[in-house]
Coordinates of C-alpha atoms (C1' of nucleotides) in Angstrom, one line a residue:
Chain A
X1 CA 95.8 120.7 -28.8
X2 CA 93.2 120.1 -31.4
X3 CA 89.5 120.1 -29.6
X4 CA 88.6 116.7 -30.0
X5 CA 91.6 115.5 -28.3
X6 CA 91.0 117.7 -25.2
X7 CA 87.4 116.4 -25.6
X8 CA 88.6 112.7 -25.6
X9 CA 91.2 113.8 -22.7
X10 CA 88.3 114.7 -20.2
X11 CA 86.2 111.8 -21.4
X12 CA 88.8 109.6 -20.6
X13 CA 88.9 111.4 -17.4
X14 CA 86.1 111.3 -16.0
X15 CA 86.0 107.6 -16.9
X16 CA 88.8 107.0 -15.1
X17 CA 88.2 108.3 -11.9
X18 CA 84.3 106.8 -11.6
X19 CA 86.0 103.3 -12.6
X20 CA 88.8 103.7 -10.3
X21 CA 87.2 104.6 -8.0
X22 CA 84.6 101.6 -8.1
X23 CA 87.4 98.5 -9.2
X24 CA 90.4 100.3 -7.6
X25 CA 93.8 101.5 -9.5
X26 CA 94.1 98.1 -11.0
X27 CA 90.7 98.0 -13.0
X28 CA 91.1 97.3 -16.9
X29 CA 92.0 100.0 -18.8
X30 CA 89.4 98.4 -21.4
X31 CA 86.7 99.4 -18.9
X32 CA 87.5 103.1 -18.7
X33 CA 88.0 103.0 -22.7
X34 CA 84.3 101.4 -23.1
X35 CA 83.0 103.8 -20.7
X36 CA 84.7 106.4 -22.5
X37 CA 82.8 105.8 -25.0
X38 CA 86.6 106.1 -27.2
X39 CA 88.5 103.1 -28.6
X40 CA 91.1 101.9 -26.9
X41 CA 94.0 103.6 -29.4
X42 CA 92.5 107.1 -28.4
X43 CA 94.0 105.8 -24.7
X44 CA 96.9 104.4 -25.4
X45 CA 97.9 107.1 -27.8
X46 CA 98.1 109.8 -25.2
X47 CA 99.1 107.7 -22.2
X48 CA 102.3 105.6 -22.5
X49 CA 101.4 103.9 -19.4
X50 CA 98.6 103.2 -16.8
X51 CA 101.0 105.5 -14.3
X52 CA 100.7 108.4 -16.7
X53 CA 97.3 108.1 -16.8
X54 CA 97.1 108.1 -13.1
X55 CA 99.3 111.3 -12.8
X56 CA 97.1 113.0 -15.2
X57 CA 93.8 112.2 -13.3
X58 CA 95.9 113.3 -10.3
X59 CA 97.0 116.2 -10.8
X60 CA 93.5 117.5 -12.7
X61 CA 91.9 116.4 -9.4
X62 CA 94.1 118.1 -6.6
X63 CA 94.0 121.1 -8.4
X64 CA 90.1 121.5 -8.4
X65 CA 90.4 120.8 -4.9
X66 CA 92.6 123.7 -4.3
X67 CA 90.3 125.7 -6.1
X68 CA 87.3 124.4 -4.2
X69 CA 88.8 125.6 -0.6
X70 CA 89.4 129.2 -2.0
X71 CA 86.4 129.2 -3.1
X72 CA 84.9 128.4 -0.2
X73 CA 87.4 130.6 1.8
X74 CA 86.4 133.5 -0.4
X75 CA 82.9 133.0 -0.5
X76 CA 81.4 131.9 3.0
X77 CA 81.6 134.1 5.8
X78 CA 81.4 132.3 8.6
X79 CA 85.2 130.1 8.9
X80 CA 83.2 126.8 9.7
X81 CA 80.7 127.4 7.2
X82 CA 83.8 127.4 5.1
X83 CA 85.1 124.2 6.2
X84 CA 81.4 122.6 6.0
X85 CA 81.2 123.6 2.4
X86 CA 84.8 122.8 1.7
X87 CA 83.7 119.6 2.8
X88 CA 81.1 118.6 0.4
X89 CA 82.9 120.2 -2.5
X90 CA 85.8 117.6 -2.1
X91 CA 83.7 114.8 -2.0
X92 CA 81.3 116.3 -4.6
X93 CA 84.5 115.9 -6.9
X94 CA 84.8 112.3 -5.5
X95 CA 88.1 112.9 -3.9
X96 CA 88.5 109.3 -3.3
X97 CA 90.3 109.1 -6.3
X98 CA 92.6 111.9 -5.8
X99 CA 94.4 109.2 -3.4
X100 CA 96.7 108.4 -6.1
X101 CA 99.0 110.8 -5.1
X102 CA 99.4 109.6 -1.6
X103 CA 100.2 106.3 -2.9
X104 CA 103.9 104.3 -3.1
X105 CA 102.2 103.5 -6.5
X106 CA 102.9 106.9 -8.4
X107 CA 106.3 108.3 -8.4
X108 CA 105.4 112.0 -7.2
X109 CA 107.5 114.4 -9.3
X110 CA 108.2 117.8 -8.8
X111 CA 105.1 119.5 -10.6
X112 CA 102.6 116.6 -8.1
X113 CA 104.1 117.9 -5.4
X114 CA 103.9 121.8 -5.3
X115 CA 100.3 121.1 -6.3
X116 CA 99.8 119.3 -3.3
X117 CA 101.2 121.5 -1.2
X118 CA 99.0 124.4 -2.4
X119 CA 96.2 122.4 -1.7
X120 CA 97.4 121.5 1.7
X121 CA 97.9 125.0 2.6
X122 CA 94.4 126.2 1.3
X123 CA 92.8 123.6 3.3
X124 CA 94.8 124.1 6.8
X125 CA 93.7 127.8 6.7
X126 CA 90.6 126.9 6.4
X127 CA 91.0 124.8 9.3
X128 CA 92.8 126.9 11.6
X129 CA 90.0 129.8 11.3
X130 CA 87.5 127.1 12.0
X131 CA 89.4 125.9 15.3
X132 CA 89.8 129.7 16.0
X133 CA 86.1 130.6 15.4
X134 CA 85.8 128.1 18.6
X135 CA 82.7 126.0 16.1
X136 CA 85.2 123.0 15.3
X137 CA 86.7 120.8 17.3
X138 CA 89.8 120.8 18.3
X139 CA 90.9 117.2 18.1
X140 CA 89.9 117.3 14.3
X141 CA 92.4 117.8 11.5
X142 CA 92.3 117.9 8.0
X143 CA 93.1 114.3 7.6
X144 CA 89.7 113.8 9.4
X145 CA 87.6 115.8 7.2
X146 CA 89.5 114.3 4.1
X147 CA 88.6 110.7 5.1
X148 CA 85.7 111.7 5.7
X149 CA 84.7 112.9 2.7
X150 CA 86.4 109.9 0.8
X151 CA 84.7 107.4 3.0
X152 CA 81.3 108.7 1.9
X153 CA 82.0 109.6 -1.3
X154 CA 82.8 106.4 -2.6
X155 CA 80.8 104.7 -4.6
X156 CA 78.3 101.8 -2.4
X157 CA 78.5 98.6 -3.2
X158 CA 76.8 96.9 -5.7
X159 CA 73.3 96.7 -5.6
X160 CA 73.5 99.8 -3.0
X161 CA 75.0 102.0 -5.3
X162 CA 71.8 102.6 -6.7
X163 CA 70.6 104.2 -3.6
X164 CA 72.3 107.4 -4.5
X165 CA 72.6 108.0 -8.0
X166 CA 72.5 111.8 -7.9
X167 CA 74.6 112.6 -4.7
X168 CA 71.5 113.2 -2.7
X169 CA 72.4 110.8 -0.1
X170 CA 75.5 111.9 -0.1
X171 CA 75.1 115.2 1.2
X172 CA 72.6 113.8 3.6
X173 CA 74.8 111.7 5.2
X174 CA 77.9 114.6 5.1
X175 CA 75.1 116.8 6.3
X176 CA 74.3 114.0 9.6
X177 CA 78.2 113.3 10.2
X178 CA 78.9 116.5 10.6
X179 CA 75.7 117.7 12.6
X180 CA 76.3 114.5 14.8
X181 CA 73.5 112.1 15.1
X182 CA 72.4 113.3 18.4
X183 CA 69.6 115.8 19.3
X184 CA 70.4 118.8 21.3
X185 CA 69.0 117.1 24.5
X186 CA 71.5 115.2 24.5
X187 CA 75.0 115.4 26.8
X188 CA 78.2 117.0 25.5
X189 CA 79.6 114.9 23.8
X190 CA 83.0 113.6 25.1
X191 CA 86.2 114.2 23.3
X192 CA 86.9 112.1 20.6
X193 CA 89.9 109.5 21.3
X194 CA 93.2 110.2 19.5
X195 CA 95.2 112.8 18.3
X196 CA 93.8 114.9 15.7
X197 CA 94.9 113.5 12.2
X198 CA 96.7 115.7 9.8
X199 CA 97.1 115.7 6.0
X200 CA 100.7 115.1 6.7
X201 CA 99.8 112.1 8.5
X202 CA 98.2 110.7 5.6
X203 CA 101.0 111.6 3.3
X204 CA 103.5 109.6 5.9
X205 CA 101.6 106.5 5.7
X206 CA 101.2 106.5 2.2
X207 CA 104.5 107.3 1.2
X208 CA 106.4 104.2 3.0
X209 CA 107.1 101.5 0.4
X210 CA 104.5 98.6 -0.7
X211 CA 104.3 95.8 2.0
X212 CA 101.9 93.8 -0.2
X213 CA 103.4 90.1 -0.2
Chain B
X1 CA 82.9 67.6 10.3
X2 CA 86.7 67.3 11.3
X3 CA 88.3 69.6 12.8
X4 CA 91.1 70.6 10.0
X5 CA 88.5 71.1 8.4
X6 CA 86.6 73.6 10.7
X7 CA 89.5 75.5 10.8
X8 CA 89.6 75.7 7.1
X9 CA 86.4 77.0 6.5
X10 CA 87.2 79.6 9.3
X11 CA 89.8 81.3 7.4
X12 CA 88.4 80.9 4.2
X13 CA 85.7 82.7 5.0
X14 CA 88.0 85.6 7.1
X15 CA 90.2 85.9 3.8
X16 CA 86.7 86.0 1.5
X17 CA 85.0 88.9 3.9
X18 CA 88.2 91.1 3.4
X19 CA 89.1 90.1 -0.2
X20 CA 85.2 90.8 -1.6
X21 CA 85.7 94.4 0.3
X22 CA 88.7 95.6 -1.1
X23 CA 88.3 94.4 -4.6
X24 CA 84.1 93.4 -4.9
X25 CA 82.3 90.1 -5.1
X26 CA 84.0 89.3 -8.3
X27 CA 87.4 89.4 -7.0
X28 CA 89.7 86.4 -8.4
X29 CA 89.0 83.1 -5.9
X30 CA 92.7 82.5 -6.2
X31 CA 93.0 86.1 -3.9
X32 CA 90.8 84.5 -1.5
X33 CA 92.7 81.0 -1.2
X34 CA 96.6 83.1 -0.9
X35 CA 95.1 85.0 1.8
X36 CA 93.6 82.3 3.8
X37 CA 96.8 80.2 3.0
X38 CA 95.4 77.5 2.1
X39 CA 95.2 75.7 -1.3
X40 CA 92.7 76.1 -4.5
X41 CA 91.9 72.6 -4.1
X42 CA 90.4 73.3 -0.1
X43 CA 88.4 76.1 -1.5
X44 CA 86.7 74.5 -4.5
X45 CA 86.3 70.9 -2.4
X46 CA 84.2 72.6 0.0
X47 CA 82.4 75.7 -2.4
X48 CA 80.8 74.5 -5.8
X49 CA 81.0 77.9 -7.3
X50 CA 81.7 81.4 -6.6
X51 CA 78.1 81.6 -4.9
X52 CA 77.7 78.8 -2.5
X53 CA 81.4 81.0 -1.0
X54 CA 79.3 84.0 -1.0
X55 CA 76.1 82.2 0.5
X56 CA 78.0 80.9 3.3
X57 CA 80.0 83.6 3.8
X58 CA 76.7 85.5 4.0
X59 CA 74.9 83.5 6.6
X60 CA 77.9 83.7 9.0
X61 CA 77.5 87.4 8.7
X62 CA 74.0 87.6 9.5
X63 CA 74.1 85.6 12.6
X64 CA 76.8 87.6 13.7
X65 CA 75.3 91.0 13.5
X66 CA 71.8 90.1 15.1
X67 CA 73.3 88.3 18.0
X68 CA 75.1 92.2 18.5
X69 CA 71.9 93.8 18.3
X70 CA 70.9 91.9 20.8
X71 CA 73.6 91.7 22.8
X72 CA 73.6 95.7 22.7
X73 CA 69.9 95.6 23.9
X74 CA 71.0 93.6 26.5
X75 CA 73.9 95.0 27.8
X76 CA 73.7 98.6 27.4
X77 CA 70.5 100.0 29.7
X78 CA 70.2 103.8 27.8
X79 CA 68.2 103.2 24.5
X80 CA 70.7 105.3 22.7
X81 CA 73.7 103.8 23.9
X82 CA 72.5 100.5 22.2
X83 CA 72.0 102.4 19.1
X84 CA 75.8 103.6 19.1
X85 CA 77.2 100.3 20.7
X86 CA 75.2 98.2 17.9
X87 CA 76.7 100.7 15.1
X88 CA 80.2 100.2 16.6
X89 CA 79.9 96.7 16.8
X90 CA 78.1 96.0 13.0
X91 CA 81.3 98.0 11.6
X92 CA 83.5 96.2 13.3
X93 CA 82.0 92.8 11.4
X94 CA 83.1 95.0 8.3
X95 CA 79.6 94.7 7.7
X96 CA 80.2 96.0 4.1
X97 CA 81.0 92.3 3.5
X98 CA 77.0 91.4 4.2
X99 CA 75.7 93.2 1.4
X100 CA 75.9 90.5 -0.8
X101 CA 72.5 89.5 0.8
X102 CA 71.0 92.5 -1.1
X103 CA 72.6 91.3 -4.0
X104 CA 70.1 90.4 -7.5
X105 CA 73.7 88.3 -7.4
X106 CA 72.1 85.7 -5.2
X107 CA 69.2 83.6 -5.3
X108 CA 67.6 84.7 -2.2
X109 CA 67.0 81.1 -0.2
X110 CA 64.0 80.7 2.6
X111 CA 67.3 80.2 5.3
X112 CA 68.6 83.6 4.6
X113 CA 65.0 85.2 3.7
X114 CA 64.6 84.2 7.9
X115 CA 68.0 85.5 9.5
X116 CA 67.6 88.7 7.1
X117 CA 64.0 89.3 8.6
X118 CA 65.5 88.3 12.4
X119 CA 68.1 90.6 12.3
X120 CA 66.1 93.4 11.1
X121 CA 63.5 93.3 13.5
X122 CA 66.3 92.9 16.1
X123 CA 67.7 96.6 14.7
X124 CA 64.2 98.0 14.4
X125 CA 63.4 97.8 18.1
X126 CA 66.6 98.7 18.8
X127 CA 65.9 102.2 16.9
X128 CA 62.5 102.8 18.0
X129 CA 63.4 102.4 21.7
X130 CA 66.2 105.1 20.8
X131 CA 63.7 107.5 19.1
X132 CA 60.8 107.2 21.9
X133 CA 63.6 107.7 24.0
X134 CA 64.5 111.7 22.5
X135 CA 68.1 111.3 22.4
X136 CA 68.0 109.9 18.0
X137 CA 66.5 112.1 15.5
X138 CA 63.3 111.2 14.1
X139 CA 64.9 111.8 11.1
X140 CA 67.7 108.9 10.9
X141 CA 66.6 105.4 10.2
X142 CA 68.0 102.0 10.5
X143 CA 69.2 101.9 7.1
X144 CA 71.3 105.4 7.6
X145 CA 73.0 103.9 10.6
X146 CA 74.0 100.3 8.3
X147 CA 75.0 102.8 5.9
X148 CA 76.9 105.1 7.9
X149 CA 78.5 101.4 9.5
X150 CA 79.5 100.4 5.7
X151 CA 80.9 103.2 4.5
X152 CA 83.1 103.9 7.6
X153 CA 84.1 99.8 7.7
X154 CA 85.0 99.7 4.5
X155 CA 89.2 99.3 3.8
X156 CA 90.3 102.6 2.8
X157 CA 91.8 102.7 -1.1
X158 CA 95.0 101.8 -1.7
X159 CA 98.1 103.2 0.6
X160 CA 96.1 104.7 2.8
X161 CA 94.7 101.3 4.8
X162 CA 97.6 101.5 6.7
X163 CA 96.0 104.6 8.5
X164 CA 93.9 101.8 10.1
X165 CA 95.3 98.8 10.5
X166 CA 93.7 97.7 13.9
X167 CA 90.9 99.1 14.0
X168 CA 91.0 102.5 16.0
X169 CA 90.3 104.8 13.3
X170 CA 87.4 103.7 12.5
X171 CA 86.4 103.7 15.8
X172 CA 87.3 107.4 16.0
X173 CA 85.3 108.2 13.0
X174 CA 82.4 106.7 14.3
X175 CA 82.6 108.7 17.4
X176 CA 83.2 111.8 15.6
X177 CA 80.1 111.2 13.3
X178 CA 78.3 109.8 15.8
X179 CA 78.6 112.7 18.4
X180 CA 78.9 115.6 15.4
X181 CA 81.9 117.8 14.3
X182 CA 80.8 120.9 16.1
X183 CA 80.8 121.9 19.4
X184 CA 78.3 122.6 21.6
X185 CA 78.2 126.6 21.2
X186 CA 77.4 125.9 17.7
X187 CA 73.7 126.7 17.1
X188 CA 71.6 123.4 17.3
X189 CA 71.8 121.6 13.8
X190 CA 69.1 122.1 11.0
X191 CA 67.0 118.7 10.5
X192 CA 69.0 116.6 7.8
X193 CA 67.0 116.7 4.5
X194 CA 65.4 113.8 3.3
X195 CA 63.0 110.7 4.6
X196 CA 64.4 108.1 7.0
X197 CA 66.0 105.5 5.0
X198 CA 65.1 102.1 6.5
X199 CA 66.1 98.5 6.1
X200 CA 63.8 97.9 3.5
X201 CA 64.9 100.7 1.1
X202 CA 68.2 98.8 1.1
X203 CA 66.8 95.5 0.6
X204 CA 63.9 97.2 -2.3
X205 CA 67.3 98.8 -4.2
X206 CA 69.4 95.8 -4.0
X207 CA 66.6 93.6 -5.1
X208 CA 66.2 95.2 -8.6
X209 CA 67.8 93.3 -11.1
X210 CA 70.7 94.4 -12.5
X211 CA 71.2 96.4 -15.4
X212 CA 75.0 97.0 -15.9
X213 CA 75.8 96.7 -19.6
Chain C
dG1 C1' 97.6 51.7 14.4
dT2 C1' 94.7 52.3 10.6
dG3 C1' 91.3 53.9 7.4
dA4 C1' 89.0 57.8 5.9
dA5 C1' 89.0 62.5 5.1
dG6 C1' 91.5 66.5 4.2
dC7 C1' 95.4 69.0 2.4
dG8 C1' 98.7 71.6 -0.9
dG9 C1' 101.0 72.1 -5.3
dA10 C1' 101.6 71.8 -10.2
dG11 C1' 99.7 72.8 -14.3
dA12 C1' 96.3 72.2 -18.5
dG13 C1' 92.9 74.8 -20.6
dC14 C1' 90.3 78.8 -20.9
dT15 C1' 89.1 83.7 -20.4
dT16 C1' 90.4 88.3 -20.0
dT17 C1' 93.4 92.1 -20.9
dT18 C1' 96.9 94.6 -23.1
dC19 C1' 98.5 97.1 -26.9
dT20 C1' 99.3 97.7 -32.1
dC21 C1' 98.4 98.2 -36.9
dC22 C1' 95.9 100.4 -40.3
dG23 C1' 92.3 102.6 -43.0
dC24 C1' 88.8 106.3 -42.3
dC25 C1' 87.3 110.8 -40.4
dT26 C1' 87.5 115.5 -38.5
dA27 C1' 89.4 119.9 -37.2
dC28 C1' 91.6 123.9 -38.8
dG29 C1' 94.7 127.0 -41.7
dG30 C1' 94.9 129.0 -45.9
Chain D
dC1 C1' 85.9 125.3 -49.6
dC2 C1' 89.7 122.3 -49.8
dG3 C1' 94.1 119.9 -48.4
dT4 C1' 96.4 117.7 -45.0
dA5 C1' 98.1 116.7 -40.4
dG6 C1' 96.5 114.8 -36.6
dG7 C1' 93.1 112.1 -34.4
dC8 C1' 89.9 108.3 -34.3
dG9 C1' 87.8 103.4 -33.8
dG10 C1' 87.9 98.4 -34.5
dA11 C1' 90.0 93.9 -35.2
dG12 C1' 92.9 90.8 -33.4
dA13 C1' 97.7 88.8 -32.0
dA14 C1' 100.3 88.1 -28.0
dA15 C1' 100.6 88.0 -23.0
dA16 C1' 98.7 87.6 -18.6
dG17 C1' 95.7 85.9 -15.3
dC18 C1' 92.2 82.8 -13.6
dT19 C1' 89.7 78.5 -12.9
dC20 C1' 89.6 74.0 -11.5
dT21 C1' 91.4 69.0 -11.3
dC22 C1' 94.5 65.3 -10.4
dC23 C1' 97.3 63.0 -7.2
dG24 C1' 100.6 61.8 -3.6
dC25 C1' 101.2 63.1 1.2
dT26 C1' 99.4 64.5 6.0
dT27 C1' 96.2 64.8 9.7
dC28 C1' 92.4 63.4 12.4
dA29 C1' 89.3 60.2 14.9
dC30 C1' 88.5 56.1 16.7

DNA sequence: GTGAAGCGGAGAGCTTTTCTCCGCCTACGG
DNA sequence: CCGTAGGCGGAGAAAAGCTCTCCGCTTCAC
């Protein structure tokens, strides 16, 4: 692949995931062209269709995941230090729009799926040493620490977005959710209601066919 | 005003709060009317333009959330209960929806200038009581909690609503951000970085005016 | 029962979006 | 350093989607 075109691929990229992420998987294609900064042939050269520029964006995504919770396997000590850090990796990289995958939208081939897998392996280790170390709780799965991270790493809306243009108040408020908003003196807190939730459980409710009208 | 009428207007305004949240304030009208089930022509009889919908829609918010704060001071005796109750309470208004009041998008009228102020100050006591009262850290402000409310309220992208689709999730997450991930043998948690962000820094960002392309 | 107000649906006109053709430019091997 | 294959951007035709109104029927209030 000649330079440029893996330049324009990652250009393309990038746009695609900040503009999905802020106008949803039906934004205009024109948009991510124009912020792109490429002209809309470049796009519609190397992508037949929106889908296989969703698979694309996918599967770059989910695999710098995977490589974010070695990472943070490998280099913190401590297992919930890991899990912390994992954390604010994933929604560093914006996982919000790493959803794709999990949607009735994308037909999930062979190559999405092993990727996904890995990832959701790497992360459940991660996991389980936490809930061993005794430091997280038990009633929270990886699907809560994975909604987490998308809920707060989406973009704010309108005006608001330009509270946190740098990701400052991102890791704030990732830094407060998972310290808890209470101060020490305070009581235990009581269990949290539910069952924990599990990645599989967000793969199950994504997977069942569009009910849209 | 008849009551057909009323009734209109109430599910106009339902299908606007959830329509502008999953796909922003410039989300087709047409959205808006399928949802509510009603037809284009009830919409544009009663709404001008796209911004009287959003004005109204606005105002309805508004009142709702400060007659929670209130209620919460009311009801709830602890000074930190309030605080929670009142977060649990704005996010289930889907408070996200209210943020067109901080929009440049809106001309700003004396009316909503008062109920903004009103509910503010109803919040603000709210928070101070909880601070004086030890149990909220100093370093968490008003406009971190309406934060933390809209970013947990908002729908979750695409396939992945239907995690949520009464409600309990969210109520979860709350709790679980609310209380902390960590249990109570972890060491007590470093102060968050970062000032207090208050009401006003939300209203001072969404006031700029706006400078997208 | 009756008049006034409200309602839904069809569709004309306009805007936005998709996607292609084509002439110019850039990377890379010799 | 030059030739050429592959890549690029822009203009614009065709398609899709959105806005908004007209009008005949229904519902409400008295």
């Amino acid at each position: 692949m000649r330079a440029d075109a893996e330049r324009s691929r990652r250009r393309i990229l990038d746009a695609a995931r900040d503009v999905f992420l802020e106008r949803g998987l039906d934004a205009p294609l024109d948009l991510i062209v124009r912020r792109a900064g490429v002209g809309p042939a470049t796009l519609y050269r190397r992508y037949a269709d929106r889908e296989a520029l969703v698979r694309d964006l996918t599967g770059d995504l989910l695999s710098r995941l995977e490589a974010a919770a070695h990472q943070a396997a490998r280099e913190e000590g401590d297992a919930y230090a890991a899990v912390r850090r994992f954390v604010h990796a994933a929604a560093g990289l914006r996982m919000g729009a790493v959803i794709p995958v999990l949607l009735e939208r994308l037909v999930v081939d062979q190559e999405l799926i092993e990727s996904r897998t890995r990832t959701s392996g790497a992360l459940d280790d991660l996991i389980r040493a936490a809930h061993e170390s005794g430091r997280l709780r038990p009633e929270v799965g990886a699907g809560d620490l994975i909604l987490l991270s998308i809920r707060l790493s989406r973009p704010l809306p309108g005006g608001l977005s330009r509270l946190d243009t740098d990701g400052t108040l991102l890791h704030r408020h990732l830094d407060l959710a998972l310290d808890g908003l209470t101060t020490q003196a305070a009581p235990a807190p009581a269990p949290a209601p539910g069952e924990p939730l599990t990645f599989a459980d967000l793969v199950a409710a994504a997977d069942r066919p569009n009910t849209t009208d």
